[in-house]
mmCIF file of C-alpha atoms in Angstrom:
data_model
loop_
_atom_site.group_PDB
_atom_site.id
_atom_site.type_symbol
_atom_site.label_atom_id
_atom_site.label_comp_id
_atom_site.label_asym_id
_atom_site.label_seq_id
_atom_site.Cartn_x
_atom_site.Cartn_y
_atom_site.Cartn_z
ATOM 1 C CA UNK A 11 -11.629 -1.524 70.906
ATOM 2 C CA UNK A 12 -14.281 -3.776 72.450
ATOM 3 C CA UNK A 13 -15.913 -6.560 70.474
ATOM 4 C CA UNK A 14 -19.464 -7.683 70.889
ATOM 5 C CA UNK A 15 -19.732 -11.442 71.039
ATOM 6 C CA UNK A 16 -22.744 -13.159 69.535
ATOM 7 C CA UNK A 17 -24.502 -15.174 72.235
ATOM 8 C CA UNK A 18 -26.045 -17.656 69.823
ATOM 9 C CA UNK A 19 -22.637 -18.527 68.385
ATOM 10 C CA UNK A 20 -21.056 -18.828 71.837
ATOM 11 C CA UNK A 21 -23.876 -20.990 73.222
ATOM 12 C CA UNK A 22 -24.154 -23.140 70.095
ATOM 13 C CA UNK A 23 -20.389 -23.595 69.907
ATOM 14 C CA UNK A 24 -20.214 -24.704 73.543
ATOM 15 C CA UNK A 25 -22.970 -27.285 73.106
ATOM 16 C CA UNK A 26 -21.557 -28.631 69.845
ATOM 17 C CA UNK A 27 -18.000 -28.756 71.169
ATOM 18 C CA UNK A 28 -19.206 -31.021 73.986
ATOM 19 C CA UNK A 29 -21.335 -33.105 71.604
ATOM 20 C CA UNK A 30 -18.573 -33.433 69.018
ATOM 21 C CA UNK A 31 -16.108 -34.213 71.794
ATOM 22 C CA UNK A 32 -18.249 -37.121 73.004
ATOM 23 C CA UNK A 33 -18.925 -38.253 69.450
ATOM 24 C CA UNK A 34 -15.228 -38.246 68.544
ATOM 25 C CA UNK A 35 -14.314 -39.967 71.810
ATOM 26 C CA UNK A 36 -16.816 -42.764 71.136
ATOM 27 C CA UNK A 37 -15.486 -43.077 67.592
ATOM 28 C CA UNK A 38 -11.971 -43.296 69.023
ATOM 29 C CA UNK A 39 -13.112 -46.076 71.367
ATOM 30 C CA UNK A 40 -14.599 -47.918 68.392
ATOM 31 C CA UNK A 41 -11.256 -47.775 66.576
ATOM 32 C CA UNK A 42 -9.420 -48.650 69.804
ATOM 33 C CA UNK A 43 -11.413 -51.838 70.417
ATOM 34 C CA UNK A 44 -11.471 -52.845 66.762
ATOM 35 C CA UNK A 45 -7.664 -52.548 66.609
ATOM 36 C CA UNK A 46 -7.346 -54.899 69.577
ATOM 37 C CA UNK A 47 -10.100 -57.379 68.716
ATOM 38 C CA UNK A 48 -9.301 -57.792 65.008
ATOM 39 C CA UNK A 49 -6.123 -59.184 63.518
ATOM 40 C CA UNK A 50 -3.688 -56.677 62.023
ATOM 41 C CA UNK A 51 -4.703 -57.614 58.488
ATOM 42 C CA UNK A 52 -8.422 -57.378 59.293
ATOM 43 C CA UNK A 53 -7.963 -54.002 60.914
ATOM 44 C CA UNK A 54 -6.095 -52.862 57.812
ATOM 45 C CA UNK A 55 -9.135 -53.836 55.754
ATOM 46 C CA UNK A 56 -11.421 -51.959 58.162
ATOM 47 C CA UNK A 57 -9.265 -48.830 57.978
ATOM 48 C CA UNK A 58 -9.325 -48.955 54.175
ATOM 49 C CA UNK A 59 -13.107 -49.257 54.129
ATOM 50 C CA UNK A 60 -13.397 -46.286 56.471
ATOM 51 C CA UNK A 61 -11.216 -44.273 54.100
ATOM 52 C CA UNK A 62 -13.751 -44.971 51.358
ATOM 53 C CA UNK A 63 -16.559 -43.825 53.660
ATOM 54 C CA UNK A 64 -14.728 -40.619 54.581
ATOM 55 C CA UNK A 65 -14.738 -39.526 50.941
ATOM 56 C CA UNK A 66 -18.524 -39.290 51.115
ATOM 57 C CA UNK A 67 -18.062 -36.444 53.619
ATOM 58 C CA UNK A 68 -17.716 -34.119 50.624
ATOM 59 C CA UNK A 69 -21.345 -34.822 49.736
ATOM 60 C CA UNK A 70 -22.759 -35.095 53.260
ATOM 61 C CA UNK A 71 -21.210 -31.821 54.428
ATOM 62 C CA UNK A 72 -22.354 -30.057 51.245
ATOM 63 C CA UNK A 73 -25.932 -31.313 51.608
ATOM 64 C CA UNK A 74 -26.066 -30.344 55.277
ATOM 65 C CA UNK A 75 -24.743 -26.835 54.585
ATOM 66 C CA UNK A 76 -27.386 -26.308 51.882
ATOM 67 C CA UNK A 77 -30.188 -27.569 54.147
ATOM 68 C CA UNK A 78 -29.004 -25.313 56.977
ATOM 69 C CA UNK A 79 -28.802 -22.270 54.709
ATOM 70 C CA UNK A 80 -32.365 -22.578 53.400
ATOM 71 C CA UNK A 81 -33.994 -23.788 56.623
ATOM 72 C CA UNK A 82 -32.453 -21.253 59.021
ATOM 73 C CA UNK A 83 -34.522 -18.188 58.035
ATOM 74 C CA UNK A 84 -37.781 -20.163 57.742
ATOM 75 C CA UNK A 85 -40.115 -19.896 60.727
ATOM 76 C CA UNK A 86 -43.223 -21.519 59.245
ATOM 77 C CA UNK A 87 -43.325 -25.238 60.171
ATOM 78 C CA UNK A 88 -45.346 -26.056 57.058
ATOM 79 C CA UNK A 89 -42.702 -24.554 54.797
ATOM 80 C CA UNK A 90 -39.988 -26.322 56.778
ATOM 81 C CA UNK A 91 -41.811 -29.600 56.166
ATOM 82 C CA UNK A 92 -41.873 -28.814 52.457
ATOM 83 C CA UNK A 93 -38.125 -28.124 52.446
ATOM 84 C CA UNK A 94 -37.547 -31.286 54.467
ATOM 85 C CA UNK A 95 -39.558 -33.581 52.155
ATOM 86 C CA UNK A 96 -38.165 -32.063 48.976
ATOM 87 C CA UNK A 97 -34.632 -32.501 50.301
ATOM 88 C CA UNK A 98 -35.305 -36.148 51.151
ATOM 89 C CA UNK A 99 -36.638 -36.836 47.652
ATOM 90 C CA UNK A 100 -33.615 -35.237 46.007
ATOM 91 C CA UNK A 101 -31.234 -37.115 48.303
ATOM 92 C CA UNK A 102 -33.002 -40.419 47.609
ATOM 93 C CA UNK A 103 -32.449 -40.037 43.862
ATOM 94 C CA UNK A 104 -28.843 -38.951 44.379
ATOM 95 C CA UNK A 105 -28.147 -41.805 46.797
ATOM 96 C CA UNK A 106 -29.546 -44.432 44.440
ATOM 97 C CA UNK A 107 -27.402 -43.211 41.537
ATOM 98 C CA UNK A 108 -24.287 -43.091 43.707
ATOM 99 C CA UNK A 109 -24.992 -46.523 45.202
ATOM 100 C CA UNK A 110 -25.456 -48.186 41.790
ATOM 101 C CA UNK A 111 -22.353 -46.469 40.405
ATOM 102 C CA UNK A 112 -20.362 -47.459 43.488
ATOM 103 C CA UNK A 113 -21.396 -51.121 43.217
ATOM 104 C CA UNK A 114 -20.030 -51.162 39.668
ATOM 105 C CA UNK A 115 -16.769 -49.471 40.672
ATOM 106 C CA UNK A 116 -16.473 -51.834 43.661
ATOM 107 C CA UNK A 117 -15.911 -54.748 41.253
ATOM 108 C CA UNK A 118 -12.581 -53.195 40.305
ATOM 109 C CA UNK A 119 -11.821 -51.947 43.830
ATOM 110 C CA UNK A 120 -12.186 -55.481 45.179
ATOM 111 C CA UNK A 121 -9.346 -56.625 42.914
ATOM 112 C CA UNK A 122 -7.102 -53.596 43.436
ATOM 113 C CA UNK A 123 -7.530 -53.462 47.214
ATOM 114 C CA UNK A 124 -7.792 -57.225 47.677
ATOM 115 C CA UNK A 125 -10.964 -56.825 49.725
ATOM 116 C CA UNK A 126 -14.107 -58.939 49.557
ATOM 117 C CA UNK A 127 -16.747 -57.483 47.234
ATOM 118 C CA UNK A 128 -19.373 -58.163 49.914
ATOM 119 C CA UNK A 129 -17.500 -55.897 52.334
ATOM 120 C CA UNK A 130 -17.257 -53.166 49.728
ATOM 121 C CA UNK A 131 -20.981 -53.519 49.031
ATOM 122 C CA UNK A 132 -21.716 -53.086 52.753
ATOM 123 C CA UNK A 133 -19.570 -49.961 52.671
ATOM 124 C CA UNK A 134 -21.699 -48.703 49.800
ATOM 125 C CA UNK A 135 -24.787 -49.223 51.930
ATOM 126 C CA UNK A 136 -23.204 -47.097 54.669
ATOM 127 C CA UNK A 137 -22.599 -44.307 52.150
ATOM 128 C CA UNK A 138 -26.177 -44.656 50.877
ATOM 129 C CA UNK A 139 -27.619 -44.181 54.389
ATOM 130 C CA UNK A 140 -25.110 -41.462 55.276
ATOM 131 C CA UNK A 141 -26.523 -39.109 52.654
ATOM 132 C CA UNK A 142 -29.895 -38.935 54.450
ATOM 133 C CA UNK A 143 -28.620 -37.838 57.857
ATOM 134 C CA UNK A 144 -27.446 -34.404 56.595
ATOM 135 C CA UNK A 145 -31.080 -33.573 55.799
ATOM 136 C CA UNK A 146 -32.458 -34.317 59.269
ATOM 137 C CA UNK A 147 -29.383 -33.047 61.075
ATOM 138 C CA UNK A 148 -29.310 -30.007 58.817
ATOM 139 C CA UNK A 149 -32.832 -29.082 59.963
ATOM 140 C CA UNK A 150 -31.836 -29.544 63.607
ATOM 141 C CA UNK A 151 -28.752 -27.408 63.078
ATOM 142 C CA UNK A 152 -30.687 -24.751 61.164
ATOM 143 C CA UNK A 153 -33.248 -24.344 63.934
ATOM 144 C CA UNK A 154 -30.363 -24.219 66.444
ATOM 145 C CA UNK A 155 -31.538 -27.378 68.215
ATOM 146 C CA UNK A 156 -27.949 -28.114 69.072
ATOM 147 C CA UNK A 157 -28.762 -30.390 72.019
ATOM 148 C CA UNK A 158 -30.910 -32.608 69.796
ATOM 149 C CA UNK A 159 -28.242 -32.600 67.099
ATOM 150 C CA UNK A 160 -25.567 -33.567 69.606
ATOM 151 C CA UNK A 161 -27.742 -36.303 71.099
ATOM 152 C CA UNK A 162 -28.374 -37.769 67.654
ATOM 153 C CA UNK A 163 -24.663 -37.946 66.907
ATOM 154 C CA UNK A 164 -23.890 -39.523 70.282
ATOM 155 C CA UNK A 165 -26.613 -42.152 69.747
ATOM 156 C CA UNK A 166 -25.070 -43.093 66.407
ATOM 157 C CA UNK A 167 -21.558 -43.404 67.842
ATOM 158 C CA UNK A 168 -22.749 -45.343 70.931
ATOM 159 C CA UNK A 169 -24.687 -47.929 68.935
ATOM 160 C CA UNK A 170 -21.807 -48.304 66.478
ATOM 161 C CA UNK A 171 -19.406 -48.908 69.365
ATOM 162 C CA UNK A 172 -21.559 -51.370 71.299
ATOM 163 C CA UNK A 173 -22.842 -53.363 68.330
ATOM 164 C CA UNK A 174 -19.431 -53.400 66.678
ATOM 165 C CA UNK A 175 -17.844 -54.880 69.801
ATOM 166 C CA UNK A 176 -20.643 -57.451 70.182
ATOM 167 C CA UNK A 177 -20.523 -58.655 66.558
ATOM 168 C CA UNK A 178 -16.720 -58.846 66.459
ATOM 169 C CA UNK A 179 -16.650 -60.642 69.815
ATOM 170 C CA UNK A 180 -18.905 -63.363 68.390
ATOM 171 C CA UNK A 181 -16.625 -63.839 65.387
ATOM 172 C CA UNK A 182 -18.121 -61.610 62.693
ATOM 173 C CA UNK A 183 -14.761 -59.772 62.280
ATOM 174 C CA UNK A 184 -14.823 -56.913 59.733
ATOM 175 C CA UNK A 185 -18.387 -57.734 58.673
ATOM 176 C CA UNK A 186 -19.461 -57.307 62.290
ATOM 177 C CA UNK A 187 -17.665 -53.992 62.664
ATOM 178 C CA UNK A 188 -19.256 -52.587 59.498
ATOM 179 C CA UNK A 189 -22.674 -53.920 60.517
ATOM 180 C CA UNK A 190 -22.310 -51.975 63.751
ATOM 181 C CA UNK A 191 -21.655 -48.847 61.694
ATOM 182 C CA UNK A 192 -24.778 -49.466 59.595
ATOM 183 C CA UNK A 193 -26.988 -50.012 62.654
ATOM 184 C CA UNK A 194 -25.634 -46.899 64.343
ATOM 185 C CA UNK A 195 -26.375 -44.741 61.310
ATOM 186 C CA UNK A 196 -29.800 -46.291 60.658
ATOM 187 C CA UNK A 197 -31.067 -46.002 64.253
ATOM 188 C CA UNK A 198 -29.766 -42.431 64.559
ATOM 189 C CA UNK A 199 -31.553 -41.540 61.302
ATOM 190 C CA UNK A 200 -34.848 -43.012 62.527
ATOM 191 C CA UNK A 201 -34.436 -41.201 65.847
ATOM 192 C CA UNK A 202 -33.904 -37.901 64.028
ATOM 193 C CA UNK A 203 -37.382 -38.240 62.510
ATOM 194 C CA UNK A 204 -38.779 -38.395 66.048
ATOM 195 C CA UNK A 205 -36.771 -35.293 66.944
ATOM 196 C CA UNK A 206 -38.435 -33.457 64.036
ATOM 197 C CA UNK A 207 -41.976 -34.681 64.749
ATOM 198 C CA UNK A 208 -43.361 -31.118 65.145
ATOM 199 C CA UNK A 209 -42.232 -30.306 61.616
ATOM 200 C CA UNK A 210 -43.335 -33.670 60.173
ATOM 201 C CA UNK A 211 -46.834 -33.280 61.718
ATOM 202 C CA UNK A 212 -47.271 -29.745 60.336
ATOM 203 C CA UNK A 213 -49.413 -29.072 57.255
ATOM 204 C CA UNK A 214 -47.118 -28.782 54.276
ATOM 205 C CA UNK A 215 -46.861 -25.373 52.633
ATOM 206 C CA UNK A 216 -44.851 -24.706 49.485
ATOM 207 C CA UNK A 217 -41.572 -22.960 50.262
ATOM 208 C CA UNK A 218 -39.363 -20.941 47.931
ATOM 209 C CA UNK A 219 -35.841 -22.127 47.258
ATOM 210 C CA UNK A 220 -34.693 -19.309 45.012
ATOM 211 C CA UNK A 221 -31.042 -19.601 44.112
ATOM 212 C CA UNK A 222 -30.747 -23.114 45.546
ATOM 213 C CA UNK A 223 -28.378 -24.429 42.908
ATOM 214 C CA UNK A 224 -26.429 -21.178 42.884
ATOM 215 C CA UNK A 225 -25.785 -21.868 46.567
ATOM 216 C CA UNK A 226 -25.329 -25.643 46.267
ATOM 217 C CA UNK A 227 -22.523 -25.340 43.739
ATOM 218 C CA UNK A 228 -20.181 -23.274 45.927
ATOM 219 C CA UNK A 229 -21.219 -25.304 48.991
ATOM 220 C CA UNK A 230 -20.089 -28.506 47.296
ATOM 221 C CA UNK A 231 -16.997 -26.894 45.806
ATOM 222 C CA UNK A 232 -15.559 -25.385 48.991
ATOM 223 C CA UNK A 233 -16.323 -28.544 50.966
ATOM 224 C CA UNK A 234 -14.424 -30.598 48.407
ATOM 225 C CA UNK A 235 -11.493 -28.145 48.366
ATOM 226 C CA UNK A 236 -11.107 -28.151 52.160
ATOM 227 C CA UNK A 237 -11.430 -31.937 52.537
ATOM 228 C CA UNK A 238 -8.972 -32.649 49.713
ATOM 229 C CA UNK A 239 -6.545 -30.001 50.989
ATOM 230 C CA UNK A 240 -6.260 -31.488 54.479
ATOM 231 C CA UNK A 241 -6.063 -35.057 53.101
ATOM 232 C CA UNK A 242 -3.364 -34.666 50.466
ATOM 233 C CA UNK A 243 -0.430 -34.370 52.874
ATOM 234 C CA UNK A 244 -0.693 -37.961 54.159
ATOM 235 C CA UNK A 245 -1.245 -39.354 50.658
ATOM 236 C CA UNK A 246 1.784 -37.545 49.225
ATOM 237 C CA UNK A 247 3.874 -38.512 52.278
ATOM 238 C CA UNK A 248 3.145 -42.177 51.514
ATOM 239 C CA UNK A 249 4.420 -41.648 47.993
ATOM 240 C CA UNK A 250 7.645 -39.736 48.721
ATOM 241 C CA UNK A 251 8.751 -41.357 52.009
ATOM 242 C CA UNK A 252 9.595 -44.925 53.044
ATOM 243 C CA UNK A 253 6.872 -46.669 55.118
ATOM 244 C CA UNK A 254 8.292 -45.874 58.562
ATOM 245 C CA UNK A 255 8.813 -42.184 57.816
ATOM 246 C CA UNK A 256 5.385 -41.914 56.206
ATOM 247 C CA UNK A 257 3.897 -43.588 59.286
ATOM 248 C CA UNK A 258 5.620 -41.116 61.609
ATOM 249 C CA UNK A 259 4.296 -38.226 59.546
ATOM 250 C CA UNK A 260 0.785 -39.723 59.576
ATOM 251 C CA UNK A 261 0.797 -39.838 63.394
ATOM 252 C CA UNK A 262 1.657 -36.134 63.628
ATOM 253 C CA UNK A 263 -0.828 -35.280 60.884
ATOM 254 C CA UNK A 264 -3.672 -37.133 62.613
ATOM 255 C CA UNK A 265 -2.979 -35.294 65.862
ATOM 256 C CA UNK A 266 -2.762 -32.018 63.963
ATOM 257 C CA UNK A 267 -6.186 -32.665 62.465
ATOM 258 C CA UNK A 268 -7.591 -32.480 66.004
ATOM 259 C CA UNK A 269 -7.241 -28.706 65.736
ATOM 260 C CA UNK A 270 -9.428 -28.764 62.624
ATOM 261 C CA UNK A 271 -12.058 -31.228 63.823
ATOM 262 C CA UNK A 272 -12.069 -29.725 67.310
ATOM 263 C CA UNK A 273 -12.961 -26.287 65.949
ATOM 264 C CA UNK A 274 -15.458 -27.538 63.348
ATOM 265 C CA UNK A 275 -18.436 -27.289 65.773
ATOM 266 C CA UNK A 276 -17.878 -23.541 65.954
ATOM 267 C CA UNK A 277 -18.395 -23.080 62.225
ATOM 268 C CA UNK A 278 -21.450 -25.346 62.418
ATOM 269 C CA UNK A 279 -22.880 -23.153 65.168
ATOM 270 C CA UNK A 280 -22.082 -19.990 63.197
ATOM 271 C CA UNK A 281 -23.700 -21.068 59.907
ATOM 272 C CA UNK A 282 -27.379 -20.974 60.967
ATOM 273 C CA UNK A 283 -26.821 -17.803 63.019
ATOM 274 C CA UNK A 284 -25.202 -15.875 60.171
ATOM 275 C CA UNK A 285 -27.776 -17.195 57.694
ATOM 276 C CA UNK A 286 -30.615 -15.909 59.891
ATOM 277 C CA UNK A 287 -29.120 -12.635 61.059
ATOM 278 C CA UNK A 288 -27.811 -11.414 57.717
ATOM 279 C CA UNK A 289 -30.437 -10.087 55.298
ATOM 280 C CA UNK A 290 -30.225 -8.245 51.985
ATOM 281 C CA UNK A 291 -31.609 -5.105 53.609
ATOM 282 C CA UNK A 292 -29.320 -5.288 56.636
ATOM 283 C CA UNK A 293 -25.694 -4.418 57.172
ATOM 284 C CA UNK A 294 -23.512 -7.531 57.374
ATOM 285 C CA UNK A 295 -23.182 -8.590 61.001
ATOM 286 C CA UNK A 296 -19.442 -9.096 61.121
ATOM 287 C CA UNK A 297 -19.476 -9.711 64.857
ATOM 288 C CA UNK A 298 -20.865 -13.193 64.099
ATOM 289 C CA UNK A 299 -17.651 -14.091 62.279
ATOM 290 C CA UNK A 300 -15.560 -12.216 64.841
ATOM 291 C CA UNK A 301 -17.111 -14.216 67.684
ATOM 292 C CA UNK A 302 -16.373 -17.508 65.942
ATOM 293 C CA UNK A 303 -12.774 -16.463 65.195
ATOM 294 C CA UNK A 304 -12.170 -15.493 68.837
ATOM 295 C CA UNK A 305 -13.508 -18.831 70.102
ATOM 296 C CA UNK A 306 -11.476 -20.799 67.568
ATOM 297 C CA UNK A 307 -8.339 -18.813 68.372
ATOM 298 C CA UNK A 308 -8.624 -19.644 72.067
ATOM 299 C CA UNK A 309 -8.885 -23.363 71.338
ATOM 300 C CA UNK A 310 -6.021 -23.222 68.855
ATOM 301 C CA UNK A 311 -3.783 -21.342 71.292
ATOM 302 C CA UNK A 312 -4.307 -23.952 74.015
ATOM 303 C CA UNK A 313 -3.667 -26.889 71.662
ATOM 304 C CA UNK A 314 -0.578 -25.327 70.092
ATOM 305 C CA UNK A 315 0.859 -24.545 73.519
ATOM 306 C CA UNK A 316 0.521 -28.205 74.495
ATOM 307 C CA UNK A 317 1.982 -29.336 71.168
ATOM 308 C CA UNK A 318 4.975 -27.032 71.651
ATOM 309 C CA UNK A 319 5.677 -27.906 75.294
ATOM 310 C CA UNK A 320 4.928 -31.647 75.367
ATOM 311 C CA UNK A 321 5.332 -33.115 71.840
ATOM 312 C CA UNK A 322 7.088 -36.326 72.920
ATOM 313 C CA UNK A 323 4.588 -37.047 75.679
ATOM 314 C CA UNK A 324 1.598 -36.449 73.369
ATOM 315 C CA UNK A 325 3.045 -38.719 70.673
ATOM 316 C CA UNK A 326 3.792 -41.449 73.238
ATOM 317 C CA UNK A 327 0.307 -41.318 74.737
ATOM 318 C CA UNK A 328 -1.345 -41.450 71.321
ATOM 319 C CA UNK A 329 0.805 -44.095 69.607
ATOM 320 C CA UNK A 330 2.295 -45.974 72.538
ATOM 321 C CA UNK A 331 5.679 -45.598 70.867
ATOM 322 C CA UNK A 332 8.609 -43.211 70.898
ATOM 323 C CA UNK A 333 8.377 -41.670 67.413
ATOM 324 C CA UNK A 334 10.921 -38.859 67.326
ATOM 325 C CA UNK A 335 10.135 -37.773 63.761
ATOM 326 C CA UNK A 336 6.491 -37.247 64.687
ATOM 327 C CA UNK A 337 7.401 -35.285 67.829
ATOM 328 C CA UNK A 338 9.695 -32.965 65.835
ATOM 329 C CA UNK A 339 6.902 -31.864 63.508
ATOM 330 C CA UNK A 340 3.879 -31.987 65.820
ATOM 331 C CA UNK A 341 3.805 -28.229 66.445
ATOM 332 C CA UNK A 342 4.244 -27.480 62.726
ATOM 333 C CA UNK A 343 1.373 -29.811 61.862
ATOM 334 C CA UNK A 344 -0.796 -28.207 64.520
ATOM 335 C CA UNK A 345 -0.024 -24.766 63.109
ATOM 336 C CA UNK A 346 -0.832 -25.920 59.576
ATOM 337 C CA UNK A 347 -4.220 -27.309 60.553
ATOM 338 C CA UNK A 348 -4.919 -24.153 62.542
ATOM 339 C CA UNK A 349 -4.585 -22.167 59.314
ATOM 340 C CA UNK A 350 -6.917 -24.620 57.568
ATOM 341 C CA UNK A 351 -9.469 -24.366 60.406
ATOM 342 C CA UNK A 352 -9.598 -20.566 60.134
ATOM 343 C CA UNK A 353 -9.763 -20.775 56.332
ATOM 344 C CA UNK A 354 -12.719 -23.161 56.579
ATOM 345 C CA UNK A 355 -14.470 -20.807 59.007
ATOM 346 C CA UNK A 356 -14.082 -17.857 56.633
ATOM 347 C CA UNK A 357 -15.357 -19.892 53.695
ATOM 348 C CA UNK A 358 -18.404 -21.103 55.648
ATOM 349 C CA UNK A 359 -19.175 -17.533 56.714
ATOM 350 C CA UNK A 360 -18.850 -16.197 53.161
ATOM 351 C CA UNK A 361 -21.040 -19.066 51.965
ATOM 352 C CA UNK A 362 -23.743 -18.203 54.514
ATOM 353 C CA UNK A 363 -23.979 -14.590 53.291
ATOM 354 C CA UNK A 364 -23.804 -15.459 49.581
ATOM 355 C CA UNK A 365 -20.417 -13.801 49.061
ATOM 356 C CA UNK A 366 -18.400 -16.462 47.247
ATOM 357 C CA UNK A 367 -18.246 -15.073 43.737
ATOM 358 C CA UNK A 368 -14.577 -16.005 43.246
ATOM 359 C CA UNK A 369 -14.670 -19.453 44.824
ATOM 360 C CA UNK A 370 -13.589 -21.323 41.656
ATOM 361 C CA UNK A 371 -10.081 -19.927 41.996
ATOM 362 C CA UNK A 372 -9.645 -21.743 45.327
ATOM 363 C CA UNK A 373 -8.621 -24.853 43.394
ATOM 364 C CA UNK A 374 -5.314 -23.109 42.636
ATOM 365 C CA UNK A 375 -4.259 -23.622 46.246
ATOM 366 C CA UNK A 376 -4.462 -27.403 45.787
ATOM 367 C CA UNK A 377 -1.947 -27.093 42.968
ATOM 368 C CA UNK A 378 0.301 -24.973 45.199
ATOM 369 C CA UNK A 379 0.081 -27.613 47.918
ATOM 370 C CA UNK A 380 0.976 -30.481 45.588
ATOM 371 C CA UNK A 381 3.946 -28.581 44.151
ATOM 372 C CA UNK A 382 5.354 -27.578 47.554
ATOM 373 C CA UNK A 383 4.913 -31.018 49.121
ATOM 374 C CA UNK A 384 6.383 -32.793 46.100
ATOM 375 C CA UNK A 385 9.406 -30.500 45.849
ATOM 376 C CA UNK A 386 10.246 -30.046 49.539
ATOM 377 C CA UNK A 387 10.398 -33.690 50.560
ATOM 378 C CA UNK A 388 14.056 -34.266 51.412
ATOM 379 C CA UNK A 389 13.064 -35.051 55.017
ATOM 380 C CA UNK A 390 9.986 -35.068 57.210
ATOM 381 C CA UNK A 391 10.710 -31.674 58.799
ATOM 382 C CA UNK A 392 11.065 -29.980 55.422
ATOM 383 C CA UNK A 393 7.894 -31.714 54.253
ATOM 384 C CA UNK A 394 5.934 -30.533 57.324
ATOM 385 C CA UNK A 395 7.158 -26.976 56.831
ATOM 386 C CA UNK A 396 6.042 -27.120 53.204
ATOM 387 C CA UNK A 397 2.597 -28.231 54.367
ATOM 388 C CA UNK A 398 2.518 -25.407 56.892
ATOM 389 C CA UNK A 399 3.527 -22.909 54.194
ATOM 390 C CA UNK A 400 0.885 -24.183 51.770
ATOM 391 C CA UNK A 401 -1.753 -23.958 54.528
ATOM 392 C CA UNK A 402 -0.754 -20.371 55.304
ATOM 393 C CA UNK A 403 -0.900 -19.533 51.590
ATOM 394 C CA UNK A 404 -4.368 -21.136 51.503
ATOM 395 C CA UNK A 405 -5.509 -18.883 54.368
ATOM 396 C CA UNK A 406 -3.977 -15.637 53.087
ATOM 397 C CA UNK A 407 -5.004 -16.392 49.504
ATOM 398 C CA UNK A 408 -8.596 -17.057 50.585
ATOM 399 C CA UNK A 409 -8.735 -13.755 52.472
ATOM 400 C CA UNK A 410 -7.360 -11.824 49.489
ATOM 401 C CA UNK A 411 -9.471 -13.692 46.959
ATOM 402 C CA UNK A 412 -12.733 -13.179 48.842
ATOM 403 C CA UNK A 413 -11.919 -9.670 50.053
ATOM 404 C CA UNK A 414 -13.818 -8.077 47.178
ATOM 405 C CA UNK A 415 -16.722 -10.526 47.449
ATOM 406 C CA UNK A 416 -19.796 -8.840 48.793
ATOM 407 C CA UNK A 417 -23.281 -9.930 49.773
ATOM 408 C CA UNK A 418 -25.022 -10.746 46.519
ATOM 409 C CA UNK A 419 -28.760 -10.193 46.698
ATOM 410 C CA UNK A 420 -29.205 -11.683 43.240
ATOM 411 C CA UNK A 421 -27.791 -14.990 44.432
ATOM 412 C CA UNK A 422 -30.727 -15.409 46.772
ATOM 413 C CA UNK A 423 -33.535 -14.190 44.601
ATOM 414 C CA UNK A 424 -32.426 -15.758 41.339
ATOM 415 C CA UNK A 425 -34.673 -18.666 40.466
ATOM 416 C CA UNK A 426 -33.030 -22.103 40.676
#
């Protein structure tokens, strides 16, 4: 049987893989230089603050997916401007509420984490600004302006790297590093407005957003499920293992996550294509999903082969140390995150065609993960295998759960 590949997905995936690769490399350089320029304790503070920022990815990814979904089919620039401005207004209100709430919570976090309240407040500002970029980048992604999207991300990472190094070099320590992050995000956001000038200059025309909240709810839910699922393993490992063993597991887990983050651009390229090509009156274009799965599978196969053949060398290059426990489980971790990557792809595809009627039951897989990881924790190998098993259950369960989900015309035309 021959499969027809979707050109838009292939082309978009290629561009975004390169852009994400450069973005992630620049982010790695930022962490690399910060780890060497800051003291160990200061870098620990920086890493903790970044963990707080990463949690906001649940919101930013959800907002971007919603913007992509409703902007992709729209050809009229005036209606796109209307969607753009309405999204910005909603995000502004949401960001203000979150920022104020965070500043209150930060009073307690400062005591628990033993981190300066001023640093936590700066982190809140980063989260505040971060919620705007999904709107502008969502429009770029929706209109398949992948080169512009990639350039925007690279600009953010470059400025963060350069300014972070400069500020820390002149003695600003963690404050300097976080200021670099703020400047990178702010300048990239302003630049994105220039990239959307044709839409901003257009005469605004009211656009319909039927079913917006019916789409936003599952978008937020599945984003939260996926992010929590691939984050729980390290957290539970820190609870059940001594520090050195937990650290070894974390090294393997971080490398395993490369298979998830490395394939994420493919799902981002697929979302606007499937949203545009699939209509209520048309047959579902399954070759869009098939194309994305084939591309992801190729990348996964290459990474897993390297993990299987050269685990010790990969661990040594990454950590600079000989961590045998990490090398023993590297392939298992890679396999686990491969399952999660494919699961995420399926969920994004189902989301794009409004076929996520049973999505609430996905939370059950988090319970399965917690139970397996808590019970099978006699050693790091057993723990990794439990994570791999829970990831496979997540994938197979998602397929079975969503198998009966079909394109729901009412989801689109129902008034929000």
